[in-house]
PDB file of C-alpha atoms in Angstrom:
ATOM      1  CA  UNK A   1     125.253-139.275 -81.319  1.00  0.00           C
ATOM      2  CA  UNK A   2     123.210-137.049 -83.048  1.00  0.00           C
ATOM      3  CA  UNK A   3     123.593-132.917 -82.572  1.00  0.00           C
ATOM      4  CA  UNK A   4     121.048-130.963 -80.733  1.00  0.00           C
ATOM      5  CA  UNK A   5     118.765-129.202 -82.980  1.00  0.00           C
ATOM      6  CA  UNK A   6     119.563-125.917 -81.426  1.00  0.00           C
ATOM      7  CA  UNK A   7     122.657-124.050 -79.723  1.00  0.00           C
ATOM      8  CA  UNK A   8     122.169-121.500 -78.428  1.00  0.00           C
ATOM      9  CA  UNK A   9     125.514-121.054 -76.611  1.00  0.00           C
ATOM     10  CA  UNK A  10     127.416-120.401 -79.530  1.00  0.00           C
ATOM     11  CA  UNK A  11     125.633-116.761 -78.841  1.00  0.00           C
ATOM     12  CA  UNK A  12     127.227-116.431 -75.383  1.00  0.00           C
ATOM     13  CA  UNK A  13     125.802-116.803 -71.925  1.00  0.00           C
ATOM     14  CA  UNK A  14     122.043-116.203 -71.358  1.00  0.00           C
ATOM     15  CA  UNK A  15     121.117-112.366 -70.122  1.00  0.00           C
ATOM     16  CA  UNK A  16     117.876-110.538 -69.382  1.00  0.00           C
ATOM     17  CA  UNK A  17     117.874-109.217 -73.035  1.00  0.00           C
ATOM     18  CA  UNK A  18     115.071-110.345 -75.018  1.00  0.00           C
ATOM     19  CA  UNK A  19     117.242-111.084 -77.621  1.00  0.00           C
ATOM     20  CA  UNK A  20     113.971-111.525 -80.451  1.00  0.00           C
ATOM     21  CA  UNK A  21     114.993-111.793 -83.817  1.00  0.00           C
ATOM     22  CA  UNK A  22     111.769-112.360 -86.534  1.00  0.00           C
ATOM     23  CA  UNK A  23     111.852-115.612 -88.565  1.00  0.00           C
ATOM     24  CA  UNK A  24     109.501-116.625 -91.626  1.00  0.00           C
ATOM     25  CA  UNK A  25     106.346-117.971 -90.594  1.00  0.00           C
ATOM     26  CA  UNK A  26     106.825-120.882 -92.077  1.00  0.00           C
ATOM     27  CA  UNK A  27     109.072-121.823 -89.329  1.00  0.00           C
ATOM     28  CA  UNK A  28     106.665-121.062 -86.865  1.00  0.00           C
ATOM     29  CA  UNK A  29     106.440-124.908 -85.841  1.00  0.00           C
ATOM     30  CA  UNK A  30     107.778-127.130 -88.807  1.00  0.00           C
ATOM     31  CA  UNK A  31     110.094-128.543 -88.603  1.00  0.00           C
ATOM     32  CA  UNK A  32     108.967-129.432 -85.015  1.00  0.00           C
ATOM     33  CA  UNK A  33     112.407-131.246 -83.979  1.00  0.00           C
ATOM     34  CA  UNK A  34     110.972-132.554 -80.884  1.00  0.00           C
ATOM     35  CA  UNK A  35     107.862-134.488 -82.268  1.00  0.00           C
ATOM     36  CA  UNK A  36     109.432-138.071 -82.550  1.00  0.00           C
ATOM     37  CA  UNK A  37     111.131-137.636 -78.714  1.00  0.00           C
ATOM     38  CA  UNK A  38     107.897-136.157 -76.839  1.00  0.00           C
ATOM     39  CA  UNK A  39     104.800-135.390 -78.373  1.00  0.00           C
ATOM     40  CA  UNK A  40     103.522-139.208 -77.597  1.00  0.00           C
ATOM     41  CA  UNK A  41     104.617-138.541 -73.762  1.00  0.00           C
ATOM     42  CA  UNK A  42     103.228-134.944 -74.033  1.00  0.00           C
ATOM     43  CA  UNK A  43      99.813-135.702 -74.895  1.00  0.00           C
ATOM     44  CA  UNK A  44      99.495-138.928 -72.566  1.00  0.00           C
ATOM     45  CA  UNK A  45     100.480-135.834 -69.880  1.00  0.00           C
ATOM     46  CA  UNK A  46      97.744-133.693 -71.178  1.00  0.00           C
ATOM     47  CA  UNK A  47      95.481-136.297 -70.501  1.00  0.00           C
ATOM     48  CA  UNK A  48      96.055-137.752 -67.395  1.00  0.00           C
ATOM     49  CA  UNK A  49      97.181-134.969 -65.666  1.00  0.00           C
ATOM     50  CA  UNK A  50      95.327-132.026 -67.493  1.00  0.00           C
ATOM     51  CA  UNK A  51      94.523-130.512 -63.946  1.00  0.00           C
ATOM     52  CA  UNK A  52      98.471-130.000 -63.457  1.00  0.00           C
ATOM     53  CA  UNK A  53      98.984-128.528 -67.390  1.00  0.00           C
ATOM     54  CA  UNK A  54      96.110-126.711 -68.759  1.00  0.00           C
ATOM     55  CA  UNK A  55      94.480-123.850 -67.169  1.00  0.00           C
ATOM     56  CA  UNK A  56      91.702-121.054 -68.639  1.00  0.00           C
ATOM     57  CA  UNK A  57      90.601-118.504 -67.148  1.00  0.00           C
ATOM     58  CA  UNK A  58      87.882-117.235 -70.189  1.00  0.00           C
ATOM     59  CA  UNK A  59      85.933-118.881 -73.081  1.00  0.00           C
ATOM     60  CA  UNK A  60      87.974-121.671 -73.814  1.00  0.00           C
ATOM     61  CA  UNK A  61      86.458-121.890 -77.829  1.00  0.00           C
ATOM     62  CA  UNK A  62      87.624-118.410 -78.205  1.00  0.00           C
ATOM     63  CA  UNK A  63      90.805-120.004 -79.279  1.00  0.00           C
ATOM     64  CA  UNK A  64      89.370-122.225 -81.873  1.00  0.00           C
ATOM     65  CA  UNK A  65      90.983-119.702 -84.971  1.00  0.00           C
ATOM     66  CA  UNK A  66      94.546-120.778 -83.716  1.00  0.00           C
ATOM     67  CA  UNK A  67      94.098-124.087 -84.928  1.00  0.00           C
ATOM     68  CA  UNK A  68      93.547-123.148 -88.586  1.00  0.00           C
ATOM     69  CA  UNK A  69      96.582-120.427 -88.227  1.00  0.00           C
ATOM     70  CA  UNK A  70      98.769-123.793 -87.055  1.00  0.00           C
ATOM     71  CA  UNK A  71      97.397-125.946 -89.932  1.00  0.00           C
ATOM     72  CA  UNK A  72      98.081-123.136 -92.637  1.00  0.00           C
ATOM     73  CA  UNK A  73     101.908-123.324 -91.801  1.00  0.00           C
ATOM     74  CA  UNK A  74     101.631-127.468 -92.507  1.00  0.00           C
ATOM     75  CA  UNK A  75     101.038-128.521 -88.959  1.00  0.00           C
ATOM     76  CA  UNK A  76      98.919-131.935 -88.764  1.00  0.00           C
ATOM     77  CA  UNK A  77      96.093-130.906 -86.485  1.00  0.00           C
ATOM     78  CA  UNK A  78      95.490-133.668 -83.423  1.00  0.00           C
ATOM     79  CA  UNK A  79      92.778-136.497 -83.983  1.00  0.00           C
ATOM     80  CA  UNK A  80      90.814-137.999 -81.268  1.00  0.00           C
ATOM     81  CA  UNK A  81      88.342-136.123 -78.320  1.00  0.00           C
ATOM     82  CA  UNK A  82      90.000-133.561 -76.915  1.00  0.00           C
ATOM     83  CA  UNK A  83      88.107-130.682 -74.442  1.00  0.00           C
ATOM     84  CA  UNK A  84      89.041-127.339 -75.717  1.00  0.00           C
ATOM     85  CA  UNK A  85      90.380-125.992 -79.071  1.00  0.00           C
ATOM     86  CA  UNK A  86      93.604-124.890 -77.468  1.00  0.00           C
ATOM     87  CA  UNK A  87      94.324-128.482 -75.964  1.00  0.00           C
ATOM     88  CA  UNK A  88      94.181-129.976 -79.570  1.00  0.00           C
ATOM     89  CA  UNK A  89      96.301-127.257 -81.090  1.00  0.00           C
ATOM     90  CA  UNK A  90      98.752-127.900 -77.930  1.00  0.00           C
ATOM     91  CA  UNK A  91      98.443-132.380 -78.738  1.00  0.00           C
ATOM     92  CA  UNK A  92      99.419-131.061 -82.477  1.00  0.00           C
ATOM     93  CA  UNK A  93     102.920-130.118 -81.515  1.00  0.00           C
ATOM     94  CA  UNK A  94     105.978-130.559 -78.770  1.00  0.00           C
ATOM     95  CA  UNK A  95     105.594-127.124 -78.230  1.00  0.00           C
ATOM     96  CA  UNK A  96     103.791-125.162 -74.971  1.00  0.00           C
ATOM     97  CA  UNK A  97     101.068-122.972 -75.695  1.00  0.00           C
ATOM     98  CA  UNK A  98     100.442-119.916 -73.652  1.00  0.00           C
ATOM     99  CA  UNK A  99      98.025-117.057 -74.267  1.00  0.00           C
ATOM    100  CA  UNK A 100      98.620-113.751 -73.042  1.00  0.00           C
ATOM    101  CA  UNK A 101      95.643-111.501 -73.254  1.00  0.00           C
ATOM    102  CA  UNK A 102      96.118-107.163 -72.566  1.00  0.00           C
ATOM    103  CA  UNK A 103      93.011-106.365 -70.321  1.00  0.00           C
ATOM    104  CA  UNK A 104      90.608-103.157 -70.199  1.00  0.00           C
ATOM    105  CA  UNK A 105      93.747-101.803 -67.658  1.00  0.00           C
ATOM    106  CA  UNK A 106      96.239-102.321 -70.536  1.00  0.00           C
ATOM    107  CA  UNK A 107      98.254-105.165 -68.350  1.00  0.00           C
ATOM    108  CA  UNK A 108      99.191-107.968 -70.063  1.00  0.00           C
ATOM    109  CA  UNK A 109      98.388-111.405 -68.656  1.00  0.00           C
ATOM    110  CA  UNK A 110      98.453-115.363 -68.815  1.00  0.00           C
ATOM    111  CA  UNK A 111      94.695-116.036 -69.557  1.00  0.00           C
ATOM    112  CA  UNK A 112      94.905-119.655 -70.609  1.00  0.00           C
ATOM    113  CA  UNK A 113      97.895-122.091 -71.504  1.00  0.00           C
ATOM    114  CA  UNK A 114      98.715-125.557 -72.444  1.00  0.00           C
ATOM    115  CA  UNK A 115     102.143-126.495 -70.553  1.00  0.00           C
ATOM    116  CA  UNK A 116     103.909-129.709 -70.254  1.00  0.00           C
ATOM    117  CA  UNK A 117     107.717-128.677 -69.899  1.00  0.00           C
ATOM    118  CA  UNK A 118     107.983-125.943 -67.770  1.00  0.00           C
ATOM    119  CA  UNK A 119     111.431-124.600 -65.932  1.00  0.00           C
ATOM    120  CA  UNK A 120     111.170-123.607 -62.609  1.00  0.00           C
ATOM    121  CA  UNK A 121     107.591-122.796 -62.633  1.00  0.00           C
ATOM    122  CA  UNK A 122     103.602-124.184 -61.598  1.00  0.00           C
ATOM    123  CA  UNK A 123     100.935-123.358 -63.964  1.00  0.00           C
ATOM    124  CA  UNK A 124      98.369-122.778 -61.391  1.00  0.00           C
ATOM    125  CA  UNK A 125     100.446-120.388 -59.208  1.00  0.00           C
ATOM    126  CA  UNK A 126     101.105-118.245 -62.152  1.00  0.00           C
ATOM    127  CA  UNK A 127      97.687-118.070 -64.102  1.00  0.00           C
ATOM    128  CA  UNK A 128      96.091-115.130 -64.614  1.00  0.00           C
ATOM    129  CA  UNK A 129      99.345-113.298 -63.662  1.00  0.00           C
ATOM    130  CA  UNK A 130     100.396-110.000 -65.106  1.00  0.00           C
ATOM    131  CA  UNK A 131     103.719-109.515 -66.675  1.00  0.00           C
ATOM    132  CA  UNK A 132     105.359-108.593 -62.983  1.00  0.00           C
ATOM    133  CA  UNK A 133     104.054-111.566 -61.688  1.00  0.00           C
ATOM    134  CA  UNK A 134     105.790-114.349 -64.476  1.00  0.00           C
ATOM    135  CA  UNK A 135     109.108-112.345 -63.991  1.00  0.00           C
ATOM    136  CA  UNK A 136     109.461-110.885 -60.539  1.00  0.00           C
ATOM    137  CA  UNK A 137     111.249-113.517 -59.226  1.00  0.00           C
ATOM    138  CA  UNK A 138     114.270-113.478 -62.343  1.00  0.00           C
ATOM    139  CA  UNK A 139     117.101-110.992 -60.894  1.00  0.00           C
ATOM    140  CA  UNK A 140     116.770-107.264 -62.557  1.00  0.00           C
ATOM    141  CA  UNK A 141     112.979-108.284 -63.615  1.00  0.00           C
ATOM    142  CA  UNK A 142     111.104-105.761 -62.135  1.00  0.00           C
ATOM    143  CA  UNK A 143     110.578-103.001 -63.002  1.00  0.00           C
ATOM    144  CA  UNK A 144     112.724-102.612 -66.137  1.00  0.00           C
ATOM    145  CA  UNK A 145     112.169-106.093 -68.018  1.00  0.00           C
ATOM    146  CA  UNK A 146     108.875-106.137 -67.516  1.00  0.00           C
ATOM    147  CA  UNK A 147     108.483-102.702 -68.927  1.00  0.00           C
ATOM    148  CA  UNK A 148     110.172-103.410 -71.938  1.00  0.00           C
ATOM    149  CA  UNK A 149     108.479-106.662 -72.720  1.00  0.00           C
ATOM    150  CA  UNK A 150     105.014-104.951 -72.327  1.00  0.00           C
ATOM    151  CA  UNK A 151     106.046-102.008 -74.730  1.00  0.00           C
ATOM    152  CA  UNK A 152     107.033-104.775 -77.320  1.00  0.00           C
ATOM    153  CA  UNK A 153     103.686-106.672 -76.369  1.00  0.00           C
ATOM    154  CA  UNK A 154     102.085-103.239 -77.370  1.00  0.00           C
ATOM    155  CA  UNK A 155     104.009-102.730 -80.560  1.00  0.00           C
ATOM    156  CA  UNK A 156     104.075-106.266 -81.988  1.00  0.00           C
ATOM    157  CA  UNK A 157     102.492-106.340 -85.782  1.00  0.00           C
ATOM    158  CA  UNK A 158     100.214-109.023 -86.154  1.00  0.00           C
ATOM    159  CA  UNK A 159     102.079-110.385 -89.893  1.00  0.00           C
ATOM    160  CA  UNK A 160     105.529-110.106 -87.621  1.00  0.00           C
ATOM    161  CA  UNK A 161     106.757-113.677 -85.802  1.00  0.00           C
ATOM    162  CA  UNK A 162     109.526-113.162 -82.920  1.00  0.00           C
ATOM    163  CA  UNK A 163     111.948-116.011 -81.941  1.00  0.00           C
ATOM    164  CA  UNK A 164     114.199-115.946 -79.002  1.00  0.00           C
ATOM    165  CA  UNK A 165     116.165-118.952 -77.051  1.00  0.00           C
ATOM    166  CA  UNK A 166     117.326-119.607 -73.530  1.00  0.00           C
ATOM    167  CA  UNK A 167     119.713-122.184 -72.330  1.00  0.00           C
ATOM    168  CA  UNK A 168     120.754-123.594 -69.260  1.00  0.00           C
ATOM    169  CA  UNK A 169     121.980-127.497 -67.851  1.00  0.00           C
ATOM    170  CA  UNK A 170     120.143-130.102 -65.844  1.00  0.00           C
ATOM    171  CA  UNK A 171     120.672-133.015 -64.498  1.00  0.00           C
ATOM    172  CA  UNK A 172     118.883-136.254 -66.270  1.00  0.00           C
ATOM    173  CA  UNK A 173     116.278-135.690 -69.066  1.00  0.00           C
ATOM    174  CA  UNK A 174     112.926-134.820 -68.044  1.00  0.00           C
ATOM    175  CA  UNK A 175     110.917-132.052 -69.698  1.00  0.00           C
ATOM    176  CA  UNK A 176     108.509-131.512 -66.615  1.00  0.00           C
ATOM    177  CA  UNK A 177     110.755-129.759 -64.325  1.00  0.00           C
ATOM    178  CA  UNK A 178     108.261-127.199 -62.618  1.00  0.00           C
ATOM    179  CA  UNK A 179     110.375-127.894 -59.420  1.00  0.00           C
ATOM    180  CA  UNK A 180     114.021-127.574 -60.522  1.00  0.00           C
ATOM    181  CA  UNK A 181     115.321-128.913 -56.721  1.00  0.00           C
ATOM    182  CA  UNK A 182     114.714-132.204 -57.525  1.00  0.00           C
ATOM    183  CA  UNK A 183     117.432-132.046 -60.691  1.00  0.00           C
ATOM    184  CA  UNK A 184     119.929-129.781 -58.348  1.00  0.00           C
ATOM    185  CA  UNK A 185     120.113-132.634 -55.930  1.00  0.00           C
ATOM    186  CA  UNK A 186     121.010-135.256 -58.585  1.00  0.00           C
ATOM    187  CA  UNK A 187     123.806-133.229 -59.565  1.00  0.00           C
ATOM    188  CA  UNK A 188     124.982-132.517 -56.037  1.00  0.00           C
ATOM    189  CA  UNK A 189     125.101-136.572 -55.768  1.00  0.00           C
ATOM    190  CA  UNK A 190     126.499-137.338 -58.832  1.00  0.00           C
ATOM    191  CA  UNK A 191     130.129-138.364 -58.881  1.00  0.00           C
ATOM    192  CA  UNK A 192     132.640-136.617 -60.851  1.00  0.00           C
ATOM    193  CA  UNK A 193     133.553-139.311 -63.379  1.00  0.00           C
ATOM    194  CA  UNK A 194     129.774-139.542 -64.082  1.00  0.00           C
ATOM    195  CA  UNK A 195     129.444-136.052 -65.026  1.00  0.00           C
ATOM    196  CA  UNK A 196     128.536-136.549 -68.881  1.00  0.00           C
ATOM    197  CA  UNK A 197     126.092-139.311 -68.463  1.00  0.00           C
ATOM    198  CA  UNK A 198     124.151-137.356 -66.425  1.00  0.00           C
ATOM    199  CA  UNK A 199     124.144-133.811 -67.748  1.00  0.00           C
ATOM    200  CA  UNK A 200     121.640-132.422 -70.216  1.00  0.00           C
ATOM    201  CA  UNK A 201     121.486-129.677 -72.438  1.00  0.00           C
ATOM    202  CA  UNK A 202     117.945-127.680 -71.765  1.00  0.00           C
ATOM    203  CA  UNK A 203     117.493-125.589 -74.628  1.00  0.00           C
ATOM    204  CA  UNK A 204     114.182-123.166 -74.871  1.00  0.00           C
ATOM    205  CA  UNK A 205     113.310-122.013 -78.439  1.00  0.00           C
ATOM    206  CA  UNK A 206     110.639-119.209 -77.595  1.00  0.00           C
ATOM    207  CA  UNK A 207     108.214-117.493 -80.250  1.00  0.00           C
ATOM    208  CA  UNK A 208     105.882-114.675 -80.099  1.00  0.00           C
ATOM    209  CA  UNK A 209     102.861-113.693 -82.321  1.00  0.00           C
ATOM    210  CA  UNK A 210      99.907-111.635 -82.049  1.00  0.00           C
ATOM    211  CA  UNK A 211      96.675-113.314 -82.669  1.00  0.00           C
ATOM    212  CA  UNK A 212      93.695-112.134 -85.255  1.00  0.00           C
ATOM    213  CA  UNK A 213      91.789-110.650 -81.366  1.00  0.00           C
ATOM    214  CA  UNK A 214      95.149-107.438 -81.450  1.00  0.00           C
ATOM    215  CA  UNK A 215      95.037-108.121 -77.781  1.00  0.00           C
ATOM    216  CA  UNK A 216      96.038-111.543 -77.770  1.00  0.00           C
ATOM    217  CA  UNK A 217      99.592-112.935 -77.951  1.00  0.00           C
ATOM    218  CA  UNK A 218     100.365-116.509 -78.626  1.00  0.00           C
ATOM    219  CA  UNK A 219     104.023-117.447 -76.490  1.00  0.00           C
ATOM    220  CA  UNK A 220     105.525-120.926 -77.390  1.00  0.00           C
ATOM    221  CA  UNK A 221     107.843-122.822 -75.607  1.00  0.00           C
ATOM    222  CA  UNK A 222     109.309-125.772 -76.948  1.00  0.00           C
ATOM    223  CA  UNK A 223     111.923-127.074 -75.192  1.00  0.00           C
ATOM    224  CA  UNK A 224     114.531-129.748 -76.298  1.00  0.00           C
ATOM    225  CA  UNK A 225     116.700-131.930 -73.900  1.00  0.00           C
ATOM    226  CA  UNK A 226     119.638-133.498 -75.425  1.00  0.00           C
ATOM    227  CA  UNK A 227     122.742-134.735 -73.844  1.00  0.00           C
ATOM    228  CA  UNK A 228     125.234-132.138 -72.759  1.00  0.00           C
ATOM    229  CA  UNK A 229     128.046-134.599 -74.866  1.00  0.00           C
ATOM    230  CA  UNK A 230     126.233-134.440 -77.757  1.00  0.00           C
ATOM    231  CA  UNK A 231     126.455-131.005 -77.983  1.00  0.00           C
ATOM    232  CA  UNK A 232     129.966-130.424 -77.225  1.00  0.00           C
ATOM    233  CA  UNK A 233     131.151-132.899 -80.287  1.00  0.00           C
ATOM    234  CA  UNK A 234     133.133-130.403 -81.879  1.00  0.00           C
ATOM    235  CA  UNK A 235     135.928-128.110 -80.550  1.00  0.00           C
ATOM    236  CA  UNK A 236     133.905-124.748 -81.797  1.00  0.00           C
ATOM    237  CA  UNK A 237     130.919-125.834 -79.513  1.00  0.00           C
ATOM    238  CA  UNK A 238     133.210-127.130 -76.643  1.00  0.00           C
ATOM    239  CA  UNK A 239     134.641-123.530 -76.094  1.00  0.00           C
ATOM    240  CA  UNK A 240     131.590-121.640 -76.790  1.00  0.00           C
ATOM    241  CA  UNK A 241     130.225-123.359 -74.077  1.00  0.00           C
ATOM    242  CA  UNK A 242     132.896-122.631 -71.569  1.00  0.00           C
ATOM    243  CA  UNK A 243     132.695-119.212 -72.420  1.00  0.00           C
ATOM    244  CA  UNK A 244     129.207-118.676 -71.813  1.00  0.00           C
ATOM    245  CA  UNK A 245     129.461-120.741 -68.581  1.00  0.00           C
ATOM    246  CA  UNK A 246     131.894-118.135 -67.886  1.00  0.00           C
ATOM    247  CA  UNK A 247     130.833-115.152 -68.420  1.00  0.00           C
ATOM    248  CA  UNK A 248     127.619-115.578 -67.235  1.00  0.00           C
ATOM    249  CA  UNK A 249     126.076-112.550 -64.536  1.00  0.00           C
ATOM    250  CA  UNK A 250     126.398-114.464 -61.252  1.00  0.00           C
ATOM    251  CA  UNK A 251     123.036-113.164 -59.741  1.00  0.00           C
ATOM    252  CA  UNK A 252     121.624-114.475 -63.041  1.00  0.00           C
ATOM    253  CA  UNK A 253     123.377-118.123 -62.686  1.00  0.00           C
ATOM    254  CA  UNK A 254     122.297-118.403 -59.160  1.00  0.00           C
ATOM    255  CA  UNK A 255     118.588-117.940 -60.355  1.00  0.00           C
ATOM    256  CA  UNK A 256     119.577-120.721 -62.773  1.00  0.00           C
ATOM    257  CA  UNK A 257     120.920-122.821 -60.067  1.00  0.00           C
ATOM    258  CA  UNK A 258     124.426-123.295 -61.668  1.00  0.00           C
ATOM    259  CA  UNK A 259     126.173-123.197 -58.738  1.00  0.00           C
ATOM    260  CA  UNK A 260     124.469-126.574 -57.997  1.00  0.00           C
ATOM    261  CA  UNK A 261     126.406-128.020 -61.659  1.00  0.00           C
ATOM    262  CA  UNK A 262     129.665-125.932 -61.334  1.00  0.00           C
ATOM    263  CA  UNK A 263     131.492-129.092 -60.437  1.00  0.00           C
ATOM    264  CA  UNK A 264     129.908-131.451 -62.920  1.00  0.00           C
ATOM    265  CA  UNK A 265     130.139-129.037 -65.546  1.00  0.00           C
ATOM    266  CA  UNK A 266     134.092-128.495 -64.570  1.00  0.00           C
ATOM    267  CA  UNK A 267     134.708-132.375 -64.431  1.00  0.00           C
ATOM    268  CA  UNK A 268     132.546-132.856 -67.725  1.00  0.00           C
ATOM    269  CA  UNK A 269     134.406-129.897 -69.542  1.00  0.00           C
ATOM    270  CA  UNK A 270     137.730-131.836 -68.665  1.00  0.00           C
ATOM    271  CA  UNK A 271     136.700-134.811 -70.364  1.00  0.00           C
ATOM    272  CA  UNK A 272     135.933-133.299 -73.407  1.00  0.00           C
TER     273      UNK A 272
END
């Protein structure tokens, strides 16, 4: 079974910290490791259910430079008809495209994104949204979080790319999980001895880079679902895990909904 691309866990248990660390910009989006498992699926999605994933609120063709920025670092831009330039950069690559835009006020907000995968939240109930408005409902958010992830908006250097990651479990293997109840109640009704079928590794690899327009920020998302097993193959990744299962803050896991996986997660960690 082949090894996640990404794991994050070996860096302990997710927290509010940003965590950003800048990477080359080659690696903006090649290798894109999740190509071959979703980016058929994805744009099929984009297609016949564009109302649910793509939202603008301005000039759509305002976003046509992104595409040449994508094809300088080697991605192969999408063929075929597709509405807006920031749907065809979004069908070139697994990865979620949001814009975030700094208005006349200085507030930072979603102006216009392409997302397939989301976790735990609806495009259309958070478009056009300041800062507060994506985080308020994640524990400690507001006001501190959002504060300091409007400063670094502020600051961010247009040559300089950011990359962060998040990780959590699910239930199953879908990508779309803008309602995360669904996935809870699987694992609720899952039996114990069935605990590493079902459980998946949801990794999100998260990058941030400021546009040509120096109040525009480009935010991807791609996010990789692999089988929690295959990521616990080897001993070093088995208790890295546990510990960052662990040691998680509980108001934090209960916005995660790990309470809902405690047992599987137990009974899977027991088989391993």
């Amino acid at each position: 079974m082949q090894r996640p691309p990404y794991l994050p866990f070996m860096n302990g248990a997710p927290s509010l910290a940003p965590g950003l660390a800048p990477i080359d910009v080659s690696n903006w989006f090649v290798p894109d490791t999740e190509a071959e498992a979703w980016l058929s699926d994805k744009q099929e999605m984009m297609c016949a259910e564009r109302d649910r994933v793509y939202a603008d609120q301005g000039n759509p063709e305002r976003w046509e430079p992104l595409l040449g920025l994508m094809a300088e670092q080697g991605v192969v831009i999408a063929d075929g008809e597709w509405p807006t330039p920031l749907e065809r950069a979004a069908a070139s690559v697994s990865d979620d495209l949001c814009l975030m835009v700094r208005g006349g006020d200085g507030v930072w907000r979603l102006e216009a994104a392409s997302l397939c995968a989301p976790s735990g939240w609806v495009l259309a109930e958070r478009i056009g949204q300041p800062l507060a408005g994506l985080h308020g409902p994640i524990p400690g958010a507001e006001p501190i979080l959002v504060q300091r992830i409007s400063r670094m908006f502020d600051a961010l250097r247009g040559d300089l790319l950011l990359e962060r990651f998040n990780w959590t479990v699910q239930a199953g293997p879908t990508r779309y999980a803008a309602d995360s109840a669904p996935l809870r109640q699987l694992a609720r009704e899952t039996d114990d001895a069935d605990a590493l079928d079902v459980l998946h590794l949801r990794v999100e690899r998260q990058t941030l880079r400021k546009l040509i327009n120096p109040d525009t920020i480009l935010f991807t998302i791609r996010i990789c679902v692999d089988p929690l097993r295959s990521a616990l193959a080897e001993p070093v990744h088995l208790k890295a895990f546990a510990e960052g299962w662990a040691r998680i803050d509980p108001d934090l896991a209960a916005y995660k909904g790990w309470p809902s996986y405690e047992r599987l997660v137990r009974q899977a960690l027991k088989r391993l």
